[in-house]
């Protein structure tokens, strides 16, 4: 089982004819994702992925013609907010935006429009998500790091996520769904949203949360976990050595006014009964200690 | 990107916020000449991006142009929290009757642009927040329709702005909001917003922090970047498209991905070392980018070893390995390098690294330990 | 019983110190409405209604200080949209806007903001509503035309509503709640919303709907009635003699492109089993014929 | 308020919509002079607010300035659906390769500004809607963020706009939208939007209908009102703040409230008469307003009786009664009056009306019957 994506996901890739869009569409298809269309304005009528997928000019056509119900966006930052709004207008149920460096005020607007339309956005500036058991991936998480299992993982990071997933797989601990929520200050889906879904997902028996400095989402997630979650959980927070007042690569990763430190997040998680790792490599043993099997 | 006070005021003035911008000077003579042209007394203010310039003696009142010159002489060249003052702002001094704090921030939690205001101006808002939080109004604005007239009224009544100043106050808050949105700011702050003894509203100090992700559509604002206050290596990194922040340790780090780069720093520290930098090389790092990263890291004489940690995803491991080997030949200075490449094409990367006699590691913990050891050996 | 307002309504009047605001506040208070505050920017600290009600500068204060939970707006058209947004921001549950001539694009914005905030707006350009049994009135419907009873009335009009209510009262047929939804093209609450509430209200046994030319709300309401309503219903549609293409006083009352005629609305209601009157004075007999008692 | 074609084009041109506005003329000589200054052939178009001017012979192509003058002579003074043509627009004629319909409306049902477009330009959209509705795209825009780039793309692809014209098309739709919002329109229509044989996009005809409720904030647009196409009595009513529409019957109506005014007309008809007008006198009608209403009603020589129907609410019955009695003394012409006043202060109104020997009625049905009878008796 999985959350958000499954074998029923009919994916359209916005920006499928671009370098990144094409590369990752091939990888998604190889993983098993059902890609039903691509959208590149002006390239309607062409095909992509070795002729296996039709390309449309608009999302409205992709939904009408081939019944797309999810979208993955590989569109440059200047055009990405519009691409998200287009996908939302076409009423796909899930939009995953990989694009980074989208201005925050654009995302503020997009966030609220989508929320009001009841459409789930993952990202931007995220690696997407992978349902391991259902072989459905929307995004750029490497294909071969997974092992099917019962641990749900949620992370603000990209390669750090892969690091943790690999460590779990190497230790024989499989994943249900791995979700990268993105490193921007305003993202469509937060930790709590995903933890809540994992908490309700019968196939997810334990959870891993990968946070980092900046904002107070991890603290809020800890409060949620304390209140709602009874499944075993482990966490890692990146940025214990990050200086205050500097943006650490991710637009959202900044300690400001004394808030958003790794220590504050670790303490909140610890207080919520979550096992907090000092290194990504410790996650598997923390999970084992919490009773998680293969 | 933080803007200097005088830049922030330039912007706010464009958006109709009442203030007396003043003029910048880089020599005492210039400061004196400026002081001659404006009403006295004047204030001479160090233009630095760090806080606490007042306490450091970087803000002085002058009754005469000559005194302005003397103050400028004292302030220019002064070091405030490690930053050398190169510019002062000379502006008319105000007789302050009362002071307010007024700011807009991009509020991550509320997912809105939020007004933060207090009738206690001139002090840091964090201080007010801790001493008497009830003196602060925090008001998120509607994210799709923005600042409304009732928002402005509420702030004005909260601050007790008198009826005769309400129109002017409206102009201040409307201007601040328009500037925030118009420049894609993260923060736009007026502190203090003063009422002068002759009953005018004026922004005495201002600070704008811009959203780095939006700078691409504001080339005019990009030009306002103060390179004097940026590490030379950080400037070089930015121009090379590399995310880099200089730190004080001895282990240079080169990583793909921001979260993994922070984690690498954390593990260096956990292994008993100190990271010399944060460096996220981004996706698909080719030889030229790797070479640029090496140059930037090695520009820091404290660097005694380099830890390269690449998790192949978008980035292919063998490409990075070849990049490292190629770039290494161009380096001016050599330090031990510990390379860990996993993920996509890691298997193809291994022989390339082995052939080049680089220290390798399988896990990140191991890589960190080896790098720390190498730096110690080198020291 | 009643819908929307009741004895628990704690009303704030925006524009209480204006000529109309003051006049109608007195009438509301005389009817029995619990007016807890007035708001006029700049007059905070004063009192209104012979000293019985405090005046505040902002809605936020009115809600915080005296627990207002509904608002009635008598503010000129140029400032009324902002007044509605202010009331919504202060999170009152019901906003009744009497003001007419508000630009439609302003109302478009206001409508969607309030809808998203889950706040009920009645109007603008409406006479408000009166709960007859609970002696709670928010608006300008005359006090002395009512008789308590079990017929719910909803109308796009002002004085025409009074006409019908008076006719009912004179015929000995009492009302539960009388609601004027307003004559503008974009109003916060439509016929269907109110009919739905009446349909669910145990104290409302029959309904009267007063429509007029323009738009297709009456046609949609008829479809709703056919589908959902089993209570007896009578209706009147004004404007059988109205020429096409002209705005008949109300901004929303215009037949355009052949749509919005009185005949179309009458036919739709007739098809939905609603008794349609030729004159307001016939409403009582249609109700009697449908089995409505005193 | 409907705007003439040339006014609508003026506005669209201000908002960057590509078109050749042309120039208006009120004499054949002017038309000829204008035709001399622009590329030929030219088109001479009657400026009237009613539809069907083409069929009525109000639009003609001229190859020479002399021909333009002859056409202008024929068109000026022509009556189209009862409206006398007083102005023609002289504009360069276009060689049309293809035509589209493109409009924005305030969509009551969708509660949005909605794009309506069709590749079948030059015909009425209602006609296309009935013949092949699939040729029409109806696309509501987001009410809080407005026209987005993807909206523009969708319309362009729907219409099959070629890649080289997409930038220009964007300018058309963006301009149309900005004009709609900027003028507070109810409708902004370009029909046809043409592609010329030399491959340019141009708006050949345009129609803007403004939201009357928003005119107060657009004094510049209020000046564009064409009084020539408005009944004199309607102009007078507007200036007096009275809602008035002239009709063809013999029973003048004076009512408070729009819904009740329509109902009063309906009941006059039901009683066998014909209403002479719609008149909503509004709230709180004092003597001067009542007097103005009388003048406006009696300006119509067809009026044989007046029905006054007031439901006192805001309006107090006795005030209106006094207003009627007072105003009646000032009238140039006298017709029977049937007065029905109910609601607030109706009891106080009754003796005033009785003393003045006015015909009164208790119910509206009775009032309508009496008014119809009075008009017949008078005829």
Coordinates of N, CA and C in Angstrom, one line a residue, chain A residues 106-266:
Chain A
X106 N 5.1 34.1 -5.0 CA 4.3 33.4 -6.0 C 3.7 32.1 -5.4
X107 N 4.5 31.5 -4.5 CA 4.1 30.2 -3.9 C 3.0 30.5 -2.9
X108 N 3.1 31.7 -2.2 CA 2.0 32.0 -1.3 C 0.7 32.0 -2.0
X109 N 0.6 32.7 -3.1 CA -0.6 32.8 -3.9 C -1.0 31.4 -4.4
X110 N -0.1 30.6 -4.9 CA -0.4 29.3 -5.4 C -0.9 28.4 -4.3
X111 N -0.2 28.5 -3.2 CA -0.6 27.6 -2.0 C -2.1 27.8 -1.7
X112 N -2.5 29.1 -1.6 CA -3.8 29.4 -1.1 C -4.9 29.0 -2.2
X113 N -4.5 29.3 -3.4 CA -5.5 28.9 -4.5 C -5.7 27.4 -4.5
X114 N -4.6 26.6 -4.4 CA -4.8 25.2 -4.4 C -5.5 24.7 -3.2
X115 N -5.2 25.3 -2.1 CA -5.9 24.8 -0.9 C -7.4 25.0 -1.0
X116 N -7.8 26.1 -1.5 CA -9.2 26.5 -1.7 C -9.8 25.5 -2.7
X117 N -9.0 25.1 -3.7 CA -9.6 24.2 -4.7 C -9.5 22.7 -4.2
X118 N -8.9 22.5 -3.1 CA -8.8 21.2 -2.5 C -7.9 20.3 -3.3
X119 N -6.9 20.8 -3.8 CA -5.9 20.0 -4.6 C -4.6 19.9 -3.9
X120 N -4.1 18.7 -3.8 CA -2.9 18.4 -3.1 C -1.6 18.8 -3.9
X121 N -0.8 19.6 -3.3 CA 0.5 20.0 -3.9 C 1.6 19.5 -3.1
X122 N 2.6 18.8 -3.7 CA 3.8 18.4 -3.0 C 4.9 19.3 -3.6
X123 N 5.7 19.9 -2.8 CA 6.7 20.8 -3.2 C 6.3 22.2 -3.2
X124 N 7.0 23.1 -3.8 CA 8.0 22.9 -4.8 C 9.4 22.6 -4.1
X125 N 10.4 22.5 -5.0 CA 11.8 22.3 -4.6 C 11.8 21.0 -3.8
X126 N 11.2 20.0 -4.3 CA 11.1 18.7 -3.6 C 11.5 17.6 -4.6
X127 N 11.9 16.4 -4.0 CA 12.2 15.3 -4.9 C 11.0 14.4 -5.3
X128 N 9.9 14.8 -4.8 CA 8.7 14.0 -5.1 C 8.5 12.9 -4.2
X129 N 7.8 11.9 -4.6 CA 7.5 10.7 -3.7 C 7.5 9.4 -4.5
X130 N 7.7 8.4 -3.7 CA 7.8 7.0 -4.3 C 7.0 6.1 -3.5
X131 N 6.0 5.4 -4.1 CA 5.3 4.3 -3.4 C 6.1 3.1 -3.8
X132 N 6.7 2.5 -2.8 CA 7.7 1.4 -3.1 C 6.9 0.1 -3.5
X133 N 5.9 -0.2 -2.7 CA 5.2 -1.5 -3.0 C 4.4 -1.4 -4.3
X134 N 3.8 -0.2 -4.6 CA 3.0 -0.1 -5.8 C 3.8 0.3 -7.0
X135 N 5.1 0.4 -6.8 CA 6.0 0.8 -8.0 C 5.4 2.0 -8.7
X136 N 5.1 3.0 -7.9 CA 4.6 4.2 -8.5 C 5.5 5.4 -8.0
X137 N 6.2 6.1 -8.8 CA 7.0 7.2 -8.4 C 6.6 8.4 -9.2
X138 N 6.5 9.5 -8.4 CA 6.3 10.8 -9.1 C 7.4 11.7 -8.6
X139 N 8.4 12.0 -9.4 CA 9.5 12.8 -8.9 C 10.9 12.2 -9.4
X140 N 11.9 12.5 -8.5 CA 13.2 12.2 -9.0 C 14.0 11.4 -8.0
X141 N 13.3 10.8 -7.0 CA 14.0 9.9 -6.0 C 14.6 8.7 -6.8
X142 N 15.9 8.4 -6.6 CA 16.5 7.3 -7.4 C 15.7 6.0 -7.3
X143 N 15.6 5.3 -8.4 CA 14.8 4.1 -8.4 C 15.3 2.9 -7.5
X144 N 16.6 2.8 -7.5 CA 17.2 1.5 -7.0 C 17.6 1.6 -5.5
X145 N 17.1 2.6 -4.8 CA 17.6 2.6 -3.4 C 16.5 2.0 -2.4
X146 N 15.4 1.6 -3.0 CA 14.3 1.1 -2.1 C 14.3 -0.4 -1.9
X147 N 13.5 -0.7 -0.9 CA 13.2 -2.0 -0.5 C 11.7 -2.0 0.0
X148 N 10.8 -2.8 -0.6 CA 9.4 -2.7 -0.1 C 9.3 -3.0 1.4
X149 N 8.5 -2.3 2.1 CA 8.4 -2.6 3.5 C 7.3 -1.7 4.1
X150 N 7.4 -1.5 5.4 CA 6.3 -0.9 6.1 C 6.7 0.5 6.8
X151 N 7.8 1.0 6.5 CA 8.2 2.3 7.1 C 7.9 3.4 6.1
X152 N 7.2 4.4 6.6 CA 6.9 5.6 5.8 C 7.9 6.7 6.1
X153 N 8.4 7.3 5.1 CA 9.5 8.3 5.3 C 9.0 9.7 4.7
X154 N 9.3 10.7 5.5 CA 8.9 12.1 5.1 C 10.1 13.0 5.4
X155 N 10.4 13.9 4.4 CA 11.7 14.6 4.5 C 11.5 16.0 3.8
X156 N 12.3 17.0 4.3 CA 12.3 18.3 3.7 C 13.5 18.3 2.6
X157 N 14.2 17.2 2.6 CA 15.5 17.3 1.8 C 15.4 16.3 0.6
X158 N 16.4 16.4 -0.3 CA 16.5 15.5 -1.4 C 17.5 14.4 -1.2
X159 N 18.8 14.7 -1.4 CA 19.8 13.7 -1.3 C 19.9 13.1 0.1
X160 N 19.6 13.9 1.1 CA 19.6 13.4 2.4 C 18.6 12.3 2.6
X161 N 17.4 12.5 1.9 CA 16.4 11.5 1.9 C 17.0 10.2 1.3
X162 N 17.7 10.3 0.2 CA 18.2 9.1 -0.5 C 19.2 8.4 0.5
X163 N 20.0 9.2 1.2 CA 20.9 8.7 2.1 C 20.2 7.8 3.2
X164 N 19.1 8.3 3.7 CA 18.5 7.6 4.8 C 17.8 6.4 4.2
X165 N 17.1 6.5 3.1 CA 16.5 5.4 2.5 C 17.5 4.3 2.2
X166 N 18.6 4.7 1.6 CA 19.7 3.7 1.3 C 20.1 3.0 2.6
X167 N 20.3 3.8 3.6 CA 20.7 3.2 4.9 C 19.7 2.2 5.4
X168 N 18.4 2.5 5.3 CA 17.4 1.6 5.7 C 17.4 0.3 4.8
X169 N 17.4 0.5 3.5 CA 17.4 -0.6 2.6 C 18.6 -1.5 2.9
X170 N 19.8 -0.9 3.1 CA 21.0 -1.7 3.4 C 20.9 -2.5 4.7
X171 N 20.1 -1.9 5.6 CA 19.9 -2.6 6.9 C 18.7 -3.6 6.8
X172 N 18.1 -3.7 5.6 CA 17.0 -4.7 5.5 C 15.7 -4.1 6.0
X173 N 15.6 -2.8 6.1 CA 14.3 -2.2 6.5 C 13.6 -1.6 5.3
X174 N 12.5 -2.1 5.0 CA 11.8 -1.6 3.7 C 10.9 -0.4 4.0
X175 N 10.5 0.2 2.9 CA 9.7 1.4 3.0 C 8.3 1.2 2.3
X176 N 7.3 1.9 2.9 CA 6.0 1.9 2.2 C 6.0 3.0 1.2
X177 N 6.0 4.2 1.7 CA 6.1 5.4 0.7 C 7.2 6.3 1.3
X178 N 7.9 6.9 0.3 CA 8.9 7.9 0.7 C 8.5 9.3 0.1
X179 N 8.4 10.3 0.9 CA 7.8 11.6 0.5 C 8.8 12.7 0.8
X180 N 9.2 13.4 -0.2 CA 10.0 14.6 0.0 C 9.1 15.8 -0.1
X181 N 8.9 16.6 1.0 CA 8.0 17.7 1.0 C 8.6 19.0 0.5
X182 N 9.9 19.0 0.4 CA 10.6 20.2 -0.2 C 11.1 21.2 0.8
X183 N 12.1 21.9 0.4 CA 12.9 22.7 1.3 C 12.6 24.2 1.2
X184 N 11.5 24.6 0.6 CA 11.1 26.0 0.6 C 10.3 26.4 1.8
X185 N 10.3 27.8 2.0 CA 9.5 28.2 3.2 C 8.0 28.0 3.0
X186 N 7.5 28.0 1.8 CA 6.1 27.8 1.6 C 6.0 26.5 0.7
X187 N 5.6 25.4 1.3 CA 5.3 24.2 0.5 C 3.9 23.8 0.6
X188 N 3.4 23.0 -0.4 CA 2.0 22.7 -0.5 C 1.6 21.7 0.6
X189 N 2.5 20.8 0.9 CA 2.2 19.7 1.9 C 3.3 19.7 3.0
X190 N 2.8 19.7 4.2 CA 3.8 19.8 5.3 C 4.0 18.5 6.0
X191 N 4.9 18.4 7.0 CA 5.2 17.2 7.7 C 3.9 16.6 8.3
X192 N 3.1 17.5 8.9 CA 1.9 17.0 9.6 C 0.9 16.3 8.6
X193 N 0.8 16.9 7.5 CA -0.1 16.3 6.5 C 0.3 14.8 6.2
X194 N 1.6 14.7 5.9 CA 2.1 13.4 5.5 C 2.1 12.4 6.7
X195 N 2.5 12.9 7.9 CA 2.5 12.0 9.1 C 1.1 11.5 9.3
X196 N 0.1 12.4 9.1 CA -1.3 12.1 9.3 C -1.7 11.0 8.4
X197 N -1.3 11.1 7.1 CA -1.6 10.0 6.1 C -0.9 8.7 6.5
X198 N 0.3 8.8 6.9 CA 1.0 7.6 7.3 C 0.3 6.9 8.5
X199 N -0.1 7.8 9.4 CA -0.7 7.3 10.7 C -2.0 6.5 10.3
X200 N -2.7 7.0 9.3 CA -3.9 6.3 8.9 C -3.7 5.2 7.9
X201 N -2.5 5.1 7.4 CA -2.2 4.1 6.3 C -2.0 2.7 7.0
X202 N -2.8 1.7 6.7 CA -2.7 0.4 7.4 C -1.4 -0.3 7.1
X203 N -0.8 0.0 5.9 CA 0.4 -0.6 5.5 C 1.7 0.0 6.1
X204 N 1.5 1.2 6.7 CA 2.7 1.8 7.3 C 2.7 1.5 8.8
X205 N 3.8 0.9 9.2 CA 3.8 0.5 10.6 C 4.7 1.4 11.5
X206 N 5.6 2.1 10.8 CA 6.5 3.0 11.5 C 6.9 4.2 10.6
X207 N 7.4 5.3 11.2 CA 7.7 6.4 10.3 C 9.0 7.0 10.6
X208 N 9.6 7.6 9.6 CA 10.9 8.3 9.7 C 10.6 9.7 9.2
X209 N 11.1 10.7 10.0 CA 11.0 12.1 9.6 C 12.3 12.7 9.5
X210 N 12.6 13.4 8.4 CA 13.9 14.0 8.2 C 13.7 15.5 8.1
X211 N 14.1 16.2 9.1 CA 13.9 17.7 9.1 C 15.2 18.4 9.0
X212 N 15.1 19.7 9.1 CA 16.3 20.5 9.0 C 16.0 21.9 9.7
X213 N 17.0 22.7 9.8 CA 16.8 24.0 10.5 C 15.9 24.8 9.7
X214 N 15.3 25.8 10.4 CA 14.4 26.8 9.7 C 13.0 26.5 10.0
X215 N 12.2 27.6 10.3 CA 10.8 27.5 10.5 C 10.5 26.7 11.8
X216 N 9.3 26.3 12.0 CA 8.9 25.6 13.2 C 8.0 24.4 12.8
X217 N 8.1 23.9 11.6 CA 7.3 22.8 11.1 C 7.6 21.5 11.9
X218 N 8.9 21.3 12.2 CA 9.2 20.1 13.0 C 8.7 20.1 14.4
X219 N 8.7 21.4 15.0 CA 8.2 21.5 16.3 C 6.6 21.2 16.3
X220 N 6.0 21.8 15.3 CA 4.5 21.5 15.2 C 4.2 20.1 14.9
X221 N 5.1 19.5 14.1 CA 4.9 18.0 13.8 C 5.1 17.2 15.1
X222 N 6.1 17.6 15.9 CA 6.3 16.9 17.1 C 5.1 16.9 18.0
X223 N 4.4 18.1 18.1 CA 3.2 18.3 18.9 C 2.1 17.4 18.3
X224 N 2.0 17.3 17.0 CA 1.0 16.4 16.4 C 1.3 15.0 16.7
X225 N 2.6 14.6 16.6 CA 2.9 13.2 16.9 C 2.6 12.8 18.3
X226 N 2.9 13.7 19.2 CA 2.6 13.5 20.6 C 1.1 13.3 20.8
X227 N 0.3 14.0 20.1 CA -1.2 14.0 20.3 C -1.8 12.8 19.6
X228 N -1.3 12.5 18.4 CA -2.1 11.6 17.5 C -1.4 10.3 17.1
X229 N -0.1 10.3 17.2 CA 0.6 9.1 16.6 C 1.0 8.1 17.6
X230 N 0.7 6.8 17.3 CA 1.1 5.7 18.2 C 2.0 4.8 17.5
X231 N 2.4 5.0 16.3 CA 3.3 4.2 15.6 C 4.7 4.6 15.9
X232 N 5.6 3.6 15.9 CA 7.0 3.9 16.2 C 7.6 5.0 15.2
X233 N 8.5 5.8 15.7 CA 9.0 6.8 14.9 C 10.4 7.2 15.2
X234 N 11.2 7.4 14.1 CA 12.6 7.9 14.3 C 12.8 9.2 13.5
X235 N 13.7 10.0 13.8 CA 13.9 11.3 13.1 C 15.4 11.7 13.0
X236 N 15.7 12.5 12.1 CA 17.0 13.1 12.0 C 16.8 14.6 11.6
X237 N 17.5 15.5 12.2 CA 17.4 16.9 11.9 C 18.8 17.3 11.4
X238 N 18.9 17.9 10.2 CA 20.1 18.4 9.7 C 20.4 19.8 10.1
X239 N 21.6 20.2 10.3 CA 22.0 21.6 10.5 C 22.4 21.9 11.9
X240 N 22.8 21.0 12.7 CA 23.2 21.3 14.1 C 24.4 22.3 14.1
X241 N 25.2 22.2 13.0 CA 26.4 23.1 12.9 C 26.1 24.3 12.1
X242 N 24.9 24.5 11.6 CA 24.6 25.7 10.7 C 24.6 27.0 11.5
X243 N 25.3 28.0 11.0 CA 25.3 29.3 11.7 C 23.9 30.0 11.6
X244 N 23.6 30.8 12.6 CA 22.3 31.6 12.5 C 22.3 32.6 11.4
X245 N 21.2 32.9 10.9 CA 21.0 34.0 10.0 C 21.5 33.8 8.6
X246 N 21.9 32.5 8.3 CA 22.4 32.2 6.9 C 21.4 31.2 6.3
X247 N 21.1 31.3 5.1 CA 20.3 30.4 4.4 C 21.1 29.2 3.9
X248 N 20.9 28.0 4.4 CA 21.7 26.9 4.1 C 21.2 26.2 2.8
X249 N 21.4 26.8 1.7 CA 21.0 26.1 0.4 C 19.5 26.2 0.2
X250 N 18.8 25.5 1.0 CA 17.3 25.6 0.8 C 16.8 27.0 1.3
X251 N 15.9 27.5 0.5 CA 15.3 28.8 0.9 C 14.7 28.8 2.3
X252 N 14.2 27.7 2.7 CA 13.6 27.6 4.0 C 14.5 27.3 5.2
X253 N 15.8 27.0 4.9 CA 16.7 26.5 5.9 C 17.5 27.7 6.5
X254 N 16.9 28.4 7.4 CA 17.5 29.5 8.0 C 17.1 29.7 9.5
X255 N 18.0 29.9 10.3 CA 17.7 30.1 11.8 C 17.6 31.6 11.9
X256 N 16.4 32.1 12.3 CA 16.2 33.6 12.4 C 15.6 33.9 13.7
X257 N 16.1 35.0 14.3 CA 15.6 35.4 15.6 C 15.6 34.4 16.7
X258 N 16.6 33.5 16.6 CA 16.7 32.4 17.6 C 15.8 31.3 17.4
X259 N 14.9 31.3 16.4 CA 14.0 30.2 16.1 C 14.5 29.4 15.0
X260 N 14.0 28.1 15.0 CA 14.4 27.2 13.9 C 15.7 26.5 14.0
X261 N 16.2 26.4 15.2 CA 17.5 25.7 15.4 C 17.2 24.2 15.4
X262 N 18.3 23.4 15.1 CA 18.2 22.0 15.1 C 18.0 21.5 16.6
X263 N 18.5 22.2 17.5 CA 18.4 21.7 18.9 C 16.9 21.8 19.4
X264 N 16.3 22.9 19.0 CA 14.9 23.1 19.3 C 14.0 22.0 18.7
X265 N 14.3 21.6 17.5 CA 13.5 20.6 16.8 C 13.8 19.2 17.4
X266 N 15.1 19.0 17.7 CA 15.4 17.7 18.3 C 14.7 17.5 19.7

